[in-house]
């Protein structure tokens, strides 16, 4: 078996300087969740370490090095992945060191972060990696003691032979174990025997984050590298002429270069480049559609009425259902473009050489970064390395590699290592937004208040399919029609946290409340009635969602929130299935001095087994805060192909004092872990909007709420967290 590679050793040394040293041992806030780590030198940890598989190595000292392949952007994957490996390995968590793996398509599958799919994809692979290493360690000990492996047991990095009283640490047999042949199949633990999985574990990088260690792409620095910042053309326009004389005269500016439809200023640091960029005189001309937000309302109106739609799902006879309806409910809901606005703006380091490229920086899709570099340079992908830094947020924006390609272009043109940095203004104006969408819903009811027909038409701007045609209430309504119209906009869009469902859930769940009201039924009872229909006799064949799990979170949310039992609390309900996970939410509003005040949001999640309760809670609360903030405040408008909001003075984000109490609950459904980074965002807007209606009888059908007359008339108060 091979020892640690040179690149892995270098990465480990950078991290082990904080995790293995004694600097933080005396601080209770660093050691409250686990025993103090034994202080070991870096050389002792790494000496002759044996690599058992792509995920772990074990040193003679007993320290376990676990590699986390997927990019870490705050979803806690760099902690939860190693927890799974360490569980099956029966490792001593206090002796575990975690390293971010670089891009390696030979060793890892799906080495990306997106779609809340990392844990579902890797769950079994991670468990097998740990279990395989444990098998080899036990086999080595059994051979050493000349006993059967069946007589041995393991716990916290120690192998025991009960009959003789012998014990030995993993490190003492690591070299021998690495020489054995790994089995094709291994036995995994029974979940009831888990000791690490399911326990609260703090982020393995907390120490480095708290003390400002260089973890993020913006932190990266290499002696002799150049810096670059870029001026990009407005959407639908191209460069006509450039006057860069004033920019070149700024001290610290080395050059001004042009590629594709962008102008890059290059120099010794970012400060002179920010000044120089403002001095560029770039004239543009139209190169297609130059759009403004004033045009979008008319576009939506026309396409909803006359657009050529693609039928995504059709069950029963919708025309007959509406023709024979006792009552028809119709409503339209609309959402704007949104910026991803991660805390860390886009940045990347590139060094293009004659026959290879070195890439370092924050990316959700390192393989896409490599492909982008290959396209720009013509260099074979196998000669392009990608080192992944920690990401200061992504939310889908870093799925794209446009900013990586920019860094590669400039490095190639300058024949030098270059670090590209976007300013906050670049980040808000640089494209790849959440698409703007408008939905029209229609529901038919019979004389008994039963929903007999359901229609949804979605119109999205570069949204692709703006519907999720197989999600609830599909399968629960006899007659159903879901259609999609896509408008090709010059404004570039991208996946945004919980793509499409981030707004669709709000629109659908708000509309279902409207239908329940028209039917004279309690909103939760109305949904449960539909779910029972889907369970007993699903329309259209096999369902794409688990009705029992959806019923489970719905009933639990009603119970935990005391739904409808306190006349002084006005409540709104929402439930949604996305990324394999089921989430139900109830928002509580109370009147304080005549003002409706959002007091609390109850969240019930069924994401299968919870690997790390601490990390899970952070994801749930973060999703709720993100969903609330963007439903209430976020808006990106355009004029002449450029965003009107260019920084946070105009682009409104939620503030800490505006966050209500959030109570979290988890349904133990017995399933393997499913997605958690995104599913808790979609239901939030609907729960809040439905609670506002319950309290005020004002229906909010457009986001952001704060810009709607129905909202501003309320003087809605927010409870300080």
XYZ file of C-alpha atoms in Angstrom:
721
model
C 0.000 0.000 0.000
C 1.212 3.512 -0.805
C 2.159 6.097 1.774
C 0.686 9.615 1.814
C 1.350 11.481 -1.410
C 3.491 14.591 -1.426
C 0.462 16.809 -2.064
C -1.516 15.214 0.778
C 1.445 15.604 3.127
C 1.701 19.294 2.335
C -2.015 19.801 2.908
C -1.851 17.880 6.154
C 1.021 19.968 7.498
C -0.945 23.152 6.911
C -3.873 21.824 8.938
C -2.090 19.761 11.572
C -0.276 22.840 12.814
C -3.540 23.931 14.438
C -5.274 20.644 15.182
C -2.329 18.768 16.689
C -0.750 21.633 18.623
C -1.465 22.706 22.186
C -2.550 26.277 21.481
C -6.257 25.706 22.103
C -6.234 22.950 24.699
C -6.885 25.244 27.632
C -10.050 26.713 26.141
C -13.265 25.005 27.218
C -15.109 26.138 24.082
C -12.725 24.093 21.991
C -12.818 20.890 24.031
C -16.388 20.627 25.292
C -17.510 18.070 22.687
C -14.616 15.617 22.767
C -11.597 14.591 24.842
C -8.436 16.663 24.536
C -6.240 15.454 21.716
C -2.825 14.068 22.581
C -0.136 16.506 21.478
C 1.958 14.907 18.754
C 4.476 16.349 16.351
C 3.570 16.449 12.668
C 6.431 14.119 11.800
C 5.278 11.540 14.343
C 1.748 11.635 12.946
C 2.907 11.188 9.364
C 5.850 8.824 9.747
C 5.222 5.748 7.593
C 1.460 6.372 7.554
C -0.302 3.686 5.560
C -3.064 4.541 3.121
C -5.768 1.865 3.323
C -8.064 3.314 0.667
C -9.052 6.619 -0.906
C -10.648 7.776 2.312
C -8.222 7.009 5.116
C -4.667 6.472 6.276
C -3.403 5.254 9.654
C -0.063 6.219 11.211
C 1.965 4.092 13.661
C 1.123 6.717 16.291
C -2.522 5.617 16.075
C -3.662 8.831 14.443
C -6.186 8.379 11.660
C -6.103 10.699 8.667
C -9.476 10.834 6.902
C -9.819 12.455 3.508
C -13.029 14.338 2.677
C -13.443 14.467 -1.108
C -16.411 16.805 -1.510
C -16.023 20.600 -1.335
C -16.968 22.138 2.023
C -19.109 25.258 1.711
C -20.718 25.313 5.142
C -22.884 22.198 4.798
C -20.619 20.424 7.327
C -19.642 17.648 4.936
C -15.989 17.843 6.023
C -17.116 16.783 9.496
C -19.956 14.379 8.705
C -18.093 12.371 6.028
C -15.213 11.549 8.421
C -17.736 10.710 11.154
C -19.169 7.963 8.942
C -15.732 6.551 8.117
C -14.606 6.743 11.761
C -17.797 5.005 12.922
C -17.240 1.887 10.874
C -13.527 1.979 11.628
C -14.244 2.138 15.375
C -11.752 4.991 15.557
C -11.003 7.231 18.515
C -12.537 10.511 17.272
C -10.014 12.526 19.280
C -7.238 10.947 17.154
C -8.907 11.705 13.816
C -7.383 14.321 11.520
C -9.373 15.511 8.491
C -7.910 16.663 5.167
C -9.698 18.137 2.169
C -8.925 15.868 -0.776
C -8.021 17.426 -4.096
C -9.798 16.541 -7.321
C -9.170 12.881 -8.115
C -11.636 11.322 -10.537
C -9.822 7.983 -10.389
C -10.447 7.550 -6.652
C -13.727 9.395 -6.099
C -17.142 9.501 -7.755
C -19.350 12.596 -7.694
C -16.678 14.831 -6.173
C -18.938 17.859 -6.037
C -21.265 19.716 -3.721
C -24.751 20.393 -5.071
C -28.278 19.063 -4.998
C -27.940 17.930 -1.371
C -26.705 14.655 -2.796
C -23.271 14.159 -1.230
C -24.318 12.121 1.802
C -26.938 9.951 0.028
C -24.386 9.148 -2.666
C -21.448 8.469 -0.363
C -23.134 6.941 2.716
C -22.446 3.311 1.852
C -19.061 4.031 0.232
C -17.835 5.808 3.357
C -19.063 3.040 5.625
C -17.366 0.379 3.502
C -14.106 2.350 3.504
C -14.034 2.388 7.308
C -15.217 -1.195 7.668
C -12.639 -2.490 5.183
C -9.764 -0.849 7.044
C -11.046 -2.261 10.345
C -11.248 -5.743 8.823
C -7.591 -5.522 7.761
C -6.462 -4.194 11.141
C -8.259 -6.989 12.991
C -6.873 -9.584 10.565
C -3.351 -8.282 11.178
C -3.810 -8.483 14.956
C -5.260 -11.980 14.692
C -2.237 -13.096 12.649
C 0.137 -11.486 15.146
C -1.512 -13.241 18.106
C -2.211 -16.459 16.201
C -5.915 -16.403 17.062
C -9.123 -16.269 15.039
C -10.298 -12.802 13.991
C -13.747 -13.769 15.297
C -12.324 -13.704 18.837
C -11.345 -10.032 18.570
C -13.303 -6.866 19.185
C -12.578 -3.176 18.562
C -13.322 0.093 20.294
C -11.901 3.618 19.898
C -8.851 2.566 17.914
C -7.962 -0.458 20.095
C -8.224 -4.168 19.232
C -9.036 -6.508 22.135
C -8.681 -10.249 22.710
C -10.931 -10.905 25.668
C -9.764 -14.473 26.328
C -6.110 -13.509 26.848
C -6.604 -9.954 27.999
C -4.398 -8.662 25.163
C -4.991 -5.341 23.447
C -3.198 -3.415 20.724
C -3.667 -0.044 19.055
C -4.468 0.392 15.375
C -1.179 2.172 14.801
C 0.809 -0.809 16.022
C -0.609 -3.092 13.336
C -1.170 -0.517 10.580
C 1.936 -1.473 8.582
C 1.114 -5.189 8.689
C -2.565 -4.568 7.902
C -1.713 -2.494 4.840
C 0.056 -5.506 3.314
C -3.054 -7.717 3.480
C -5.567 -8.124 0.662
C -8.796 -6.223 1.192
C -11.991 -8.304 0.963
C -14.592 -7.591 -1.700
C -17.410 -7.560 0.860
C -17.402 -6.445 4.494
C -20.003 -6.528 7.240
C -21.295 -3.105 8.255
C -22.403 -2.190 11.754
C -25.977 -2.434 12.903
C -27.169 1.150 13.279
C -28.112 0.511 16.910
C -24.414 0.064 17.646
C -23.350 3.471 16.337
C -21.238 5.488 18.787
C -20.136 8.473 16.672
C -22.944 8.795 14.126
C -25.924 10.465 15.767
C -23.849 12.326 18.362
C -23.233 16.103 18.301
C -19.773 16.865 16.894
C -18.442 20.333 16.236
C -17.045 21.390 12.885
C -13.510 19.989 12.551
C -12.338 23.389 11.263
C -13.803 25.481 14.074
C -10.390 26.274 15.550
C -9.031 27.492 12.218
C -12.170 29.483 11.455
C -12.297 31.134 14.886
C -8.659 32.215 14.685
C -8.601 33.325 11.060
C -6.403 30.577 9.661
C -6.103 30.714 5.852
C -8.766 28.229 4.735
C -10.736 30.066 2.054
C -9.902 30.935 -1.525
C -9.607 34.608 -0.652
C -6.928 33.660 1.882
C -4.723 31.962 -0.687
C -1.444 33.689 -1.462
C 1.685 32.687 -3.333
C 4.846 34.733 -3.580
C 5.169 36.334 -7.014
C 1.585 35.845 -8.160
C -0.276 38.615 -9.964
C -3.795 39.795 -9.149
C -6.622 40.432 -11.601
C -10.063 42.058 -11.574
C -12.460 42.112 -14.494
C -14.971 44.452 -16.112
C -17.779 42.441 -17.739
C -20.232 43.539 -20.399
C -23.909 44.131 -19.497
C -26.304 41.332 -20.440
C -27.156 41.379 -24.124
C -24.263 43.702 -25.028
C -20.722 43.441 -26.363
C -17.614 45.600 -26.231
C -17.450 48.281 -28.929
C -14.362 50.207 -27.817
C -11.962 50.491 -24.860
C -9.941 53.417 -23.528
C -7.639 52.021 -20.836
C -5.024 54.797 -20.678
C -6.072 56.123 -17.266
C -6.277 52.638 -15.808
C -2.756 51.784 -16.980
C -1.372 54.846 -15.222
C -2.438 53.653 -11.764
C 0.568 52.628 -9.672
C 0.610 48.861 -9.216
C -1.136 48.087 -12.530
C 0.951 45.812 -14.763
C -1.323 45.445 -17.785
C -4.855 45.627 -19.171
C -5.922 42.667 -21.310
C -9.095 41.815 -23.218
C -10.570 38.373 -23.818
C -13.968 37.245 -25.058
C -16.338 39.980 -23.775
C -14.326 41.095 -20.751
C -11.546 43.496 -19.819
C -9.066 42.491 -17.097
C -6.806 44.830 -15.146
C -3.751 43.025 -13.796
C -1.353 44.145 -11.095
C 0.417 43.575 -7.810
C -2.604 43.735 -5.449
C -6.369 44.209 -5.537
C -6.495 47.769 -4.161
C -4.938 49.523 -7.214
C -6.977 47.247 -9.483
C -10.251 48.389 -7.905
C -9.222 51.974 -8.594
C -8.019 51.222 -12.115
C -11.165 49.328 -13.020
C -13.270 52.413 -12.299
C -11.074 54.392 -14.714
C -11.726 52.066 -17.642
C -13.795 53.686 -20.383
C -15.609 50.868 -22.118
C -18.289 51.530 -24.723
C -20.819 48.769 -25.431
C -23.291 47.984 -28.181
C -26.277 45.670 -28.363
C -25.594 42.021 -29.103
C -29.070 40.547 -28.677
C -31.800 41.336 -26.133
C -30.943 44.115 -23.696
C -33.541 43.537 -20.986
C -35.067 45.661 -18.251
C -37.371 44.566 -15.445
C -40.096 46.832 -16.782
C -40.410 44.446 -19.754
C -40.707 41.278 -17.689
C -44.248 41.767 -16.408
C -45.567 41.985 -19.969
C -43.485 38.977 -21.005
C -44.905 36.904 -18.154
C -48.460 38.022 -18.871
C -48.185 37.137 -22.559
C -46.526 33.751 -22.037
C -48.979 32.688 -19.337
C -51.824 33.421 -21.728
C -50.359 32.571 -25.129
C -46.985 30.872 -24.684
C -46.363 27.535 -26.328
C -46.196 25.222 -23.350
C -44.618 21.830 -22.896
C -46.946 19.430 -21.102
C -44.956 17.952 -18.213
C -47.738 15.792 -16.749
C -51.370 15.143 -17.591
C -53.700 12.872 -15.595
C -57.414 12.298 -16.172
C -59.639 14.817 -17.960
C -58.934 18.334 -16.718
C -61.378 20.045 -19.076
C -64.247 17.907 -17.835
C -63.323 18.502 -14.182
C -63.388 22.270 -14.578
C -66.491 22.234 -16.734
C -68.419 20.383 -14.032
C -66.885 22.205 -11.058
C -69.063 23.728 -8.354
C -66.272 26.232 -7.681
C -63.006 27.250 -9.362
C -60.048 28.868 -7.568
C -57.427 30.739 -9.616
C -54.288 32.620 -8.535
C -50.929 33.755 -9.890
C -47.631 33.913 -7.975
C -44.398 35.585 -9.039
C -40.787 35.707 -7.844
C -37.865 37.900 -8.972
C -34.301 37.221 -9.994
C -32.031 36.745 -6.966
C -28.300 36.870 -6.402
C -26.589 33.997 -4.569
C -24.582 36.517 -2.519
C -22.197 34.162 -0.716
C -20.112 35.834 1.979
C -16.960 35.103 -0.025
C -17.140 36.607 -3.543
C -15.885 34.573 -6.511
C -12.117 34.107 -6.700
C -9.628 31.597 -8.073
C -5.901 31.051 -8.585
C -4.572 29.759 -11.902
C -1.067 29.067 -13.126
C -0.949 28.134 -16.795
C 2.349 26.682 -17.946
C 3.466 25.140 -21.228
C 2.098 21.672 -20.573
C 0.128 21.884 -17.325
C -2.246 24.031 -15.292
C -2.473 24.443 -11.521
C -5.832 25.549 -10.118
C -6.530 26.455 -6.483
C -9.717 27.904 -5.076
C -13.347 27.533 -3.975
C -15.483 25.495 -6.353
C -18.530 23.289 -5.901
C -17.598 21.340 -9.040
C -13.827 20.860 -9.253
C -14.173 18.689 -12.352
C -16.011 21.535 -14.121
C -13.142 23.840 -13.141
C -10.696 21.427 -14.750
C -12.820 21.175 -17.905
C -13.007 24.966 -18.148
C -9.221 25.215 -17.929
C -8.822 22.521 -20.571
C -11.133 24.377 -22.952
C -9.268 27.666 -22.535
C -5.759 26.222 -22.794
C -6.109 23.092 -24.914
C -4.138 21.208 -22.246
C -5.297 17.666 -21.481
C -7.422 17.377 -18.302
C -5.033 14.837 -16.771
C -2.378 17.574 -16.745
C -4.598 19.983 -14.815
C -4.624 19.808 -11.020
C -7.396 21.244 -8.832
C -6.822 21.968 -5.149
C -10.077 22.729 -3.314
C -10.127 25.388 -0.615
C -12.964 25.850 1.835
C -15.827 27.809 0.258
C -17.260 30.877 1.944
C -20.730 29.915 0.748
C -21.911 28.849 -2.671
C -25.676 28.190 -2.778
C -25.251 27.005 -6.373
C -23.218 29.946 -7.690
C -19.969 28.012 -7.521
C -21.420 25.182 -9.598
C -20.400 27.329 -12.568
C -16.774 27.665 -13.602
C -16.977 31.034 -15.393
C -14.758 32.724 -12.814
C -12.264 29.847 -13.054
C -12.101 30.280 -16.831
C -11.471 34.009 -16.331
C -8.483 33.303 -14.071
C -7.121 30.816 -16.608
C -7.523 33.291 -19.483
C -5.569 35.973 -17.640
C -2.822 33.601 -16.474
C -2.396 32.326 -20.015
C -2.214 35.846 -21.457
C 0.187 37.101 -18.765
C 2.280 33.901 -18.747
C 2.273 34.090 -14.952
C 0.417 32.766 -11.899
C -2.692 34.901 -11.344
C -5.275 35.190 -8.623
C -8.612 36.554 -9.832
C -10.825 38.304 -7.288
C -14.362 39.602 -7.713
C -15.568 42.571 -5.695
C -18.993 42.513 -4.047
C -20.263 44.637 -6.957
C -18.864 42.079 -9.393
C -20.627 39.341 -7.462
C -24.012 41.051 -7.700
C -23.640 42.135 -11.330
C -21.683 39.169 -12.689
C -24.641 36.997 -13.587
C -25.868 33.467 -12.926
C -28.902 34.411 -10.819
C -31.943 32.537 -9.599
C -34.387 32.754 -12.518
C -37.488 34.921 -12.277
C -40.666 32.790 -12.516
C -44.422 33.290 -12.610
C -47.006 30.580 -11.943
C -50.723 30.372 -12.635
C -52.735 27.870 -10.608
C -56.294 26.682 -11.100
C -58.243 24.247 -8.916
C -61.739 22.852 -9.359
C -63.916 21.851 -6.377
C -67.077 19.797 -6.248
C -70.078 20.641 -4.067
C -68.500 18.814 -1.087
C -65.253 20.794 -1.252
C -63.206 18.012 -2.811
C -60.465 19.091 -5.237
C -61.358 17.390 -8.510
C -58.934 19.207 -10.813
C -55.574 20.969 -10.599
C -53.704 22.993 -13.203
C -50.280 24.620 -13.013
C -48.544 26.599 -15.727
C -45.054 27.885 -15.007
C -43.168 30.511 -17.003
C -39.482 30.877 -16.165
C -36.680 33.033 -17.515
C -33.880 30.623 -18.399
C -35.391 28.300 -15.802
C -35.571 25.182 -17.953
C -38.405 23.253 -16.328
C -39.932 25.637 -13.764
C -42.162 22.872 -12.364
C -41.643 19.669 -10.412
C -44.410 17.720 -12.057
C -44.084 14.570 -9.952
C -44.147 16.271 -6.546
C -47.230 16.550 -4.329
C -50.101 17.144 -5.077
C -49.453 15.094 -8.239
C -50.809 11.617 -7.628
C -53.476 12.953 -5.259
C -55.789 14.641 -7.800
C -57.785 12.695 -10.373
C -57.495 15.357 -13.070
C -54.226 17.247 -13.307
C -52.329 19.263 -15.912
C -48.832 20.717 -15.410
C -47.255 22.788 -18.181
C -43.997 24.659 -18.580
C -42.947 27.609 -20.725
C -39.291 28.658 -20.848
C -38.294 32.166 -21.931
C -34.762 32.551 -23.276
C -33.439 35.625 -21.500
C -30.074 37.315 -22.044
C -29.735 37.406 -18.243
C -27.722 34.358 -17.217
C -29.203 32.103 -14.534
C -27.977 29.225 -12.436
C -29.075 26.722 -9.817
C -29.927 28.622 -6.619
C -30.263 26.855 -3.276
C -33.051 24.272 -3.722
C -33.410 25.028 -7.461
C -36.953 25.883 -8.611
C -38.513 24.474 -5.430
C -37.170 27.480 -3.500
C -40.097 29.453 -4.925
C -42.417 26.766 -6.291
C -42.972 25.387 -2.775
C -44.109 28.806 -1.530
C -46.444 29.284 -4.491
C -47.947 25.779 -4.326
C -48.373 25.752 -0.575
C -49.923 29.219 -0.524
C -52.298 28.241 -3.301
C -53.314 25.023 -1.502
C -54.241 27.211 1.468
C -56.417 29.287 -0.859
C -58.126 26.114 -2.090
C -58.615 24.826 1.479
C -60.243 28.130 2.418
C -62.589 27.932 -0.568
C -63.434 24.344 0.390
C -64.124 25.369 3.979
C -61.497 22.990 5.354
C -58.611 23.265 7.792
C -55.355 23.671 5.773
C -53.605 20.694 7.363
C -56.689 18.478 7.247
C -57.140 19.399 3.571
C -53.576 18.312 2.728
C -53.824 15.105 4.760
C -57.020 14.263 2.895
C -55.125 14.581 -0.401
C -52.217 12.526 0.918
C -54.515 9.705 1.989
C -55.972 9.668 -1.536
C -52.463 9.408 -2.997
C -51.642 6.604 -0.591
C -54.800 4.589 -1.200
C -55.063 5.029 -4.965
C -52.249 7.079 -6.543
C -53.245 8.722 -9.797
C -50.844 8.263 -12.687
C -49.073 5.202 -11.360
C -46.076 5.013 -9.036
C -45.430 8.070 -6.876
C -42.077 9.849 -6.816
C -42.499 10.732 -3.139
C -43.200 8.644 -0.031
C -46.708 9.487 1.175
C -46.192 7.987 4.626
C -43.126 10.134 5.258
C -44.973 13.249 4.126
C -47.910 12.368 6.370
C -45.429 11.779 9.196
C -43.853 15.245 9.102
C -47.263 16.869 8.599
C -48.834 15.260 11.649
C -45.733 15.842 13.761
C -45.665 19.525 12.828
C -49.323 19.876 13.811
C -48.579 18.209 17.138
C -45.390 20.088 18.007
C -46.843 23.489 17.083
C -50.163 22.913 18.906
C -51.859 23.642 15.601
C -55.090 25.576 16.019
C -55.210 25.236 19.813
C -54.288 28.789 20.843
C -56.701 31.458 19.561
C -54.087 34.149 20.245
C -51.590 32.552 17.850
C -52.281 32.750 14.113
C -50.554 29.971 12.236
C -49.483 29.119 8.724
C -48.578 25.654 7.469
C -46.368 24.424 4.630
C -44.971 21.008 3.724
C -42.629 20.052 0.911
C -40.561 17.192 -0.476
C -37.276 17.962 -2.212
C -33.808 16.425 -2.446
C -35.159 13.159 -0.991
C -36.192 14.888 2.246
C -39.564 15.809 3.783
C -40.020 19.059 5.705
C -43.121 20.539 7.340
C -43.180 23.999 8.907
C -45.611 26.028 10.990
C -45.138 29.767 11.444
C -46.636 31.468 14.522
C -47.794 35.085 14.447
C -49.071 36.985 17.467
C -50.476 40.490 17.719
C -48.334 42.861 19.785
C -49.668 46.394 20.249
C -51.828 45.926 17.186
C -48.935 44.704 15.039
C -48.726 41.127 13.695
C -45.392 39.762 14.924
C -43.669 36.637 13.646
C -42.704 34.852 16.843
C -41.620 31.341 15.913
C -41.188 28.798 13.129
C -41.578 25.102 13.982
C -39.643 22.796 11.633
C -40.102 19.027 11.363
C -37.634 17.207 9.116
C -37.439 13.629 7.898
C -33.981 13.321 6.368
C -33.500 9.719 7.385
C -30.740 9.050 9.917
C -29.194 12.252 11.304
C -25.416 11.810 11.126
C -24.469 14.868 13.189
C -27.235 16.603 15.181
C -25.124 19.753 15.548
C -24.517 20.065 11.827
C -28.100 19.082 11.002
C -29.497 21.784 13.252
C -27.275 24.375 11.598
C -28.497 23.308 8.162
C -32.162 23.389 9.149
C -31.947 26.776 10.827
C -29.809 28.179 8.041
C -32.302 27.010 5.425
C -35.189 28.605 7.309
C -33.368 31.916 7.724
C -32.338 31.916 4.058
C -35.858 31.041 2.918
C -37.416 33.709 5.110
C -34.901 36.396 4.156
C -35.252 35.970 0.427
C -39.035 35.593 0.521
C -39.365 38.792 2.516
C -36.573 41.029 1.244
C -34.560 39.795 -1.777
C -35.057 41.405 -5.172
C -32.812 41.956 -8.180
C -34.110 44.246 -10.908
C -32.536 45.237 -14.237
C -32.235 48.311 -16.370
C -30.445 48.305 -19.712
C -28.969 44.854 -19.098
C -27.478 45.727 -15.699
C -28.708 45.029 -12.160
C -30.084 48.056 -10.359
C -28.841 46.659 -7.045
C -25.020 46.586 -7.072
C -24.236 46.176 -3.361
C -25.882 45.407 -0.032
C -27.012 49.019 0.443
C -29.698 48.275 -2.170
C -29.839 44.472 -2.256
C -31.649 43.651 0.976
C -30.667 40.616 3.048
C -32.228 39.473 6.302
C -30.686 40.872 9.500
C -29.948 38.996 12.692
C -32.520 40.950 14.682
C -35.219 39.876 12.204
C -34.764 36.143 12.769
C -37.550 34.627 14.904
C -37.187 31.635 17.195
C -36.791 28.377 15.248
C -37.739 25.069 16.905
C -36.377 21.972 15.181
C -37.593 18.358 15.316
C -36.543 15.224 13.437
C -38.598 12.200 12.463
C -36.668 8.953 12.891
C -38.026 7.117 9.868
C -35.297 4.477 9.824
C -34.053 5.420 6.348
C -30.450 6.113 5.364
C -29.458 9.811 5.371
C -30.876 12.018 2.634
C -30.256 15.644 1.643
C -30.304 18.419 4.232
C -28.474 21.449 2.814
C -31.465 22.608 0.763
C -34.822 20.981 1.700
C -35.625 23.218 4.696
C -35.605 26.397 2.597
C -38.561 25.758 0.214
C -41.412 25.461 2.783
C -40.494 28.610 4.736
C -42.004 31.297 2.509
C -45.333 29.482 2.337
C -45.564 28.955 6.100
C -44.934 32.658 6.754
C -47.281 33.878 4.013
C -50.061 31.574 5.196
C -49.585 32.752 8.788
C -49.795 36.378 7.638
C -53.053 35.599 5.881
C -54.399 33.850 8.963
C -53.597 36.926 11.061
C -54.619 39.663 8.610
C -56.646 38.166 5.744
C -54.048 39.648 3.356
C -52.766 37.216 0.714
C -49.164 37.684 -0.467
C -48.712 36.349 -3.992
C -45.426 37.990 -4.971
C -41.965 38.135 -3.509
C -40.315 39.936 -1.905
C -43.100 40.474 0.634
C -41.676 43.771 1.828
C -42.385 45.389 -1.553
C -46.027 44.303 -1.705
C -48.735 46.742 -0.669
C -50.514 43.922 1.188
C -47.404 43.625 3.361
C -46.436 47.264 3.874
C -49.959 48.098 5.030
C -49.519 45.574 7.856
C -46.501 47.156 9.510
C -45.402 43.581 10.202
C -43.126 43.330 13.221
C -40.268 40.865 13.647
C -39.357 39.405 17.009
C -35.701 39.910 17.906
C -33.983 36.532 18.155
